[in-house]
């Protein structure tokens, strides 16, 4: 399937997200071979669940559920919406709960997400709009095993190595995938802070779009 044809899914997203989606698809050739194999395993999990008539659920796991896991959850859900994968739902959680970092929220807004802060406590709830035809995604920090995250038959996707070391086995997960990202926290308080967060968001976006494109590609080939 050509890149030109894949852009047809833009209509599924709010207008401000469409440039980032186009960019993510166009940068698929920047993903290295080892990561491609892990992403294809994630796509295979989704295809299997769908072929069995089930929904496919992915929980992205990080230490504090404040940066990488939040970015991964939203970009994976955006890619699923883009490709019309209505029975794919993404979640995130940490080995402990803190709060979604404001720098993460700022990076998501710069990428084109419409995000509003709906509570004003230590762990605020943000609402992120992906599509005009779907309710907003709820963005807040939680432990990966907390409700409403799935409790069984889901894919646990580790976004950071520290979480993988602390929790090598995720109860209820059908598959565990170490799709690890460098923490943008390393630049907090530095002049290039925003650029680092944008770079990590962009990397995660292209990898999540590639993952979901592999599900969609198989769907198309079976028609």
CSV table of C-alpha atoms in Angstrom, one decimal:
chain,number,residue,atom,x,y,z
A,1,UNK,CA,0.0,0.0,0.0
A,2,UNK,CA,1.5,3.4,-1.0
A,3,UNK,CA,2.1,6.2,1.4
A,4,UNK,CA,-0.3,8.3,-0.7
A,5,UNK,CA,-3.1,5.9,-0.1
A,6,UNK,CA,-2.5,5.6,3.7
A,7,UNK,CA,-3.2,9.3,4.1
A,8,UNK,CA,-6.9,8.7,3.4
A,9,UNK,CA,-7.2,8.0,7.1
A,10,UNK,CA,-6.6,11.6,7.9
A,11,UNK,CA,-10.4,12.3,7.9
A,12,UNK,CA,-10.7,10.1,11.0
A,13,UNK,CA,-8.6,12.6,13.0
A,14,UNK,CA,-9.2,16.1,14.2
A,15,UNK,CA,-7.7,18.5,11.7
A,16,UNK,CA,-4.9,19.7,13.9
A,17,UNK,CA,-3.5,16.1,14.2
A,18,UNK,CA,-3.4,15.4,10.5
A,19,UNK,CA,0.0,16.9,9.8
A,20,UNK,CA,1.6,14.9,12.6
A,21,UNK,CA,0.0,11.7,11.3
A,22,UNK,CA,1.3,12.4,7.8
A,23,UNK,CA,4.8,13.0,9.2
A,24,UNK,CA,4.7,9.8,11.3
A,25,UNK,CA,3.8,7.7,8.3
A,26,UNK,CA,6.5,9.3,6.1
A,27,UNK,CA,9.2,8.6,8.7
A,28,UNK,CA,8.6,4.8,9.0
A,29,UNK,CA,11.9,4.3,7.2
A,30,UNK,CA,13.7,5.7,10.2
A,31,UNK,CA,12.7,2.8,12.5
A,32,UNK,CA,15.6,0.3,12.9
A,33,UNK,CA,15.2,-3.4,12.2
A,34,UNK,CA,15.2,-4.6,15.8
A,35,UNK,CA,12.4,-2.3,16.7
A,36,UNK,CA,10.4,-3.2,13.6
A,37,UNK,CA,10.4,-6.8,14.7
A,38,UNK,CA,9.0,-5.9,18.1
A,39,UNK,CA,6.4,-3.7,16.5
A,40,UNK,CA,5.4,-6.5,14.2
A,41,UNK,CA,4.9,-8.7,17.2
A,42,UNK,CA,2.5,-6.2,18.6
A,43,UNK,CA,0.6,-6.1,15.3
A,44,UNK,CA,0.4,-9.9,15.3
A,45,UNK,CA,-1.2,-9.8,18.7
A,46,UNK,CA,-3.8,-7.4,17.5
A,47,UNK,CA,-4.5,-9.4,14.4
A,48,UNK,CA,-4.9,-12.6,16.4
A,49,UNK,CA,-7.4,-10.9,18.8
A,50,UNK,CA,-9.4,-9.4,16.0
A,51,UNK,CA,-9.4,-12.7,14.0
A,52,UNK,CA,-10.9,-14.5,17.1
A,53,UNK,CA,-13.7,-11.9,17.3
A,54,UNK,CA,-12.2,-10.1,20.4
A,55,UNK,CA,-11.1,-6.6,21.1
A,56,UNK,CA,-7.4,-5.9,21.2
A,57,UNK,CA,-6.1,-4.0,24.3
A,58,UNK,CA,-2.6,-2.7,24.8
A,59,UNK,CA,-1.3,-1.3,28.1
A,60,UNK,CA,1.8,0.8,27.9
A,61,UNK,CA,3.9,0.5,31.1
A,62,UNK,CA,6.4,3.0,32.5
A,63,UNK,CA,7.7,3.8,36.0
A,64,UNK,CA,5.6,6.8,36.8
A,65,UNK,CA,3.0,6.9,34.0
A,66,UNK,CA,4.0,10.5,33.4
A,67,UNK,CA,5.8,10.7,30.1
A,68,UNK,CA,6.7,7.8,27.7
A,69,UNK,CA,3.7,5.6,28.6
A,70,UNK,CA,1.3,8.5,28.2
A,71,UNK,CA,2.8,9.5,24.8
A,72,UNK,CA,2.7,5.9,23.7
A,73,UNK,CA,-1.0,5.3,24.7
A,74,UNK,CA,-2.2,8.4,22.9
A,75,UNK,CA,-0.2,7.9,19.7
A,76,UNK,CA,-1.1,4.2,19.5
A,77,UNK,CA,-4.8,5.1,19.9
A,78,UNK,CA,-4.4,7.9,17.3
A,79,UNK,CA,-2.9,5.4,14.9
A,80,UNK,CA,-5.6,2.9,15.5
A,81,UNK,CA,-8.3,5.5,14.9
A,82,UNK,CA,-6.4,6.7,11.8
A,83,UNK,CA,-6.5,3.1,10.3
A,84,UNK,CA,-10.1,2.5,11.3
A,85,UNK,CA,-9.2,-0.2,13.9
A,86,UNK,CA,-12.3,0.4,16.0
A,87,UNK,CA,-11.8,-2.7,18.2
A,88,UNK,CA,-8.3,-1.6,19.4
A,89,UNK,CA,-8.1,0.3,22.7
A,90,UNK,CA,-4.9,1.5,24.3
A,91,UNK,CA,-4.2,2.2,28.0
A,92,UNK,CA,-1.2,3.2,30.1
A,93,UNK,CA,0.0,2.7,33.7
A,94,UNK,CA,3.1,2.9,35.9
A,95,UNK,CA,4.7,0.7,38.5
A,96,UNK,CA,3.6,3.6,40.7
A,97,UNK,CA,1.2,6.5,40.2
A,98,UNK,CA,2.4,10.2,40.1
A,99,UNK,CA,0.9,12.6,37.6
A,100,UNK,CA,1.1,13.2,33.9
A,101,UNK,CA,3.9,15.6,33.5
A,102,UNK,CA,2.9,19.0,32.2
A,103,UNK,CA,5.8,18.8,29.7
A,104,UNK,CA,4.2,15.7,28.2
A,105,UNK,CA,0.9,17.5,27.9
A,106,UNK,CA,2.7,20.5,26.2
A,107,UNK,CA,4.4,18.2,23.7
A,108,UNK,CA,1.1,16.5,22.8
A,109,UNK,CA,-0.5,19.9,22.3
A,110,UNK,CA,2.3,21.0,20.0
A,111,UNK,CA,1.8,17.8,18.0
A,112,UNK,CA,-1.8,18.8,17.4
A,113,UNK,CA,-3.8,17.1,20.2
A,114,UNK,CA,-6.7,19.1,21.7
A,115,UNK,CA,-6.2,18.7,25.4
A,116,UNK,CA,-8.1,20.3,28.3
A,117,UNK,CA,-7.4,19.9,32.0
A,118,UNK,CA,-10.6,18.9,33.7
A,119,UNK,CA,-9.4,18.6,37.3
A,120,UNK,CA,-6.8,20.6,39.3
A,121,UNK,CA,-5.4,18.2,41.9
A,122,UNK,CA,-2.0,16.6,42.3
A,123,UNK,CA,-2.9,14.0,39.7
A,124,UNK,CA,-5.0,16.0,37.2
A,125,UNK,CA,-7.3,14.4,34.7
A,126,UNK,CA,-6.7,15.7,31.1
A,127,UNK,CA,-9.1,15.0,28.2
A,128,UNK,CA,-7.4,14.5,24.8
A,129,UNK,CA,-9.5,14.7,21.7
A,130,UNK,CA,-8.3,12.5,18.8
A,131,UNK,CA,-11.4,12.4,16.6
A,132,UNK,CA,-14.6,14.3,16.2
A,133,UNK,CA,-16.4,10.9,16.3
A,134,UNK,CA,-15.0,9.5,19.5
A,135,UNK,CA,-15.1,10.7,23.2
A,136,UNK,CA,-11.8,12.2,24.4
A,137,UNK,CA,-9.2,9.9,25.9
A,138,UNK,CA,-8.6,10.3,29.6
A,139,UNK,CA,-5.1,11.1,30.5
A,140,UNK,CA,-3.9,10.7,34.1
A,141,UNK,CA,-1.3,8.7,36.1
A,142,UNK,CA,-2.3,5.3,37.4
A,143,UNK,CA,-0.7,2.0,38.3
A,144,UNK,CA,-0.8,-0.4,35.3
A,145,UNK,CA,-3.0,-2.9,37.1
A,146,UNK,CA,-5.6,-0.3,38.2
A,147,UNK,CA,-9.1,-0.2,36.8
A,148,UNK,CA,-10.2,0.7,34.1
A,149,UNK,CA,-7.0,-0.8,32.6
A,150,UNK,CA,-7.5,-4.4,31.3
A,151,UNK,CA,-6.9,-7.2,33.7
A,152,UNK,CA,-6.4,-10.1,31.3
A,153,UNK,CA,-5.7,-11.0,27.7
A,154,UNK,CA,-3.9,-7.7,26.9
A,155,UNK,CA,-0.5,-6.8,25.5
A,156,UNK,CA,1.8,-5.2,28.1
A,157,UNK,CA,4.2,-2.9,26.2
A,158,UNK,CA,7.1,-1.6,28.3
A,159,UNK,CA,8.1,1.9,27.4
A,160,UNK,CA,11.0,2.1,29.8
A,161,UNK,CA,13.7,-0.3,31.1
A,162,UNK,CA,13.2,0.7,34.7
A,163,UNK,CA,9.6,-0.5,34.7
A,164,UNK,CA,10.7,-3.7,33.0
A,165,UNK,CA,13.3,-4.4,35.7
A,166,UNK,CA,10.8,-3.6,38.6
A,167,UNK,CA,8.0,-5.6,37.0
A,168,UNK,CA,9.4,-8.3,34.7
A,169,UNK,CA,6.0,-10.2,34.7
A,170,UNK,CA,2.7,-8.4,34.2
A,171,UNK,CA,-0.2,-10.4,35.6
A,172,UNK,CA,-2.9,-11.1,33.0
A,173,UNK,CA,-0.9,-10.1,30.0
A,174,UNK,CA,-0.9,-12.4,27.0
A,175,UNK,CA,2.3,-10.9,25.6
A,176,UNK,CA,5.0,-8.6,26.9
A,177,UNK,CA,6.9,-6.4,24.5
A,178,UNK,CA,10.0,-4.2,25.5
A,179,UNK,CA,9.5,-1.3,23.1
A,180,UNK,CA,11.7,1.0,25.2
A,181,UNK,CA,12.2,4.7,24.7
A,182,UNK,CA,14.8,7.1,26.1
A,183,UNK,CA,13.2,9.3,28.9
A,184,UNK,CA,12.8,12.9,27.8
A,185,UNK,CA,13.1,13.8,31.5
A,186,UNK,CA,16.9,14.0,30.9
A,187,UNK,CA,16.3,17.5,29.4
A,188,UNK,CA,14.0,18.9,32.1
A,189,UNK,CA,14.9,22.4,33.0
A,190,UNK,CA,17.4,22.7,30.1
A,191,UNK,CA,17.1,25.1,27.1
A,192,UNK,CA,16.4,22.2,24.7
A,193,UNK,CA,13.7,20.7,26.9
A,194,UNK,CA,10.8,21.2,24.5
A,195,UNK,CA,12.9,19.9,21.5
A,196,UNK,CA,13.7,16.7,23.4
A,197,UNK,CA,10.1,16.1,24.3
A,198,UNK,CA,9.0,16.8,20.7
A,199,UNK,CA,11.7,14.4,19.4
A,200,UNK,CA,10.5,11.6,21.7
A,201,UNK,CA,6.9,12.3,20.8
A,202,UNK,CA,7.7,12.2,17.1
A,203,UNK,CA,9.6,8.9,17.5
A,204,UNK,CA,6.8,7.3,19.4
A,205,UNK,CA,4.3,8.5,16.9
A,206,UNK,CA,6.1,7.0,13.9
A,207,UNK,CA,6.5,3.6,15.7
A,208,UNK,CA,2.9,3.4,16.8
A,209,UNK,CA,1.7,4.3,13.3
A,210,UNK,CA,4.0,1.6,11.9
A,211,UNK,CA,2.6,-0.9,14.3
A,212,UNK,CA,-1.0,-0.1,13.4
A,213,UNK,CA,-0.2,0.0,9.7
A,214,UNK,CA,0.9,-3.6,9.9
A,215,UNK,CA,-2.5,-4.6,11.2
A,216,UNK,CA,-4.2,-2.6,8.5
A,217,UNK,CA,-1.9,-3.9,5.8
A,218,UNK,CA,-2.9,-7.5,6.7
A,219,UNK,CA,-6.6,-6.5,6.7
A,220,UNK,CA,-6.2,-5.1,3.2
A,221,UNK,CA,-4.4,-8.1,1.8
A,222,UNK,CA,-7.1,-10.5,3.0
A,223,UNK,CA,-9.9,-8.6,1.3
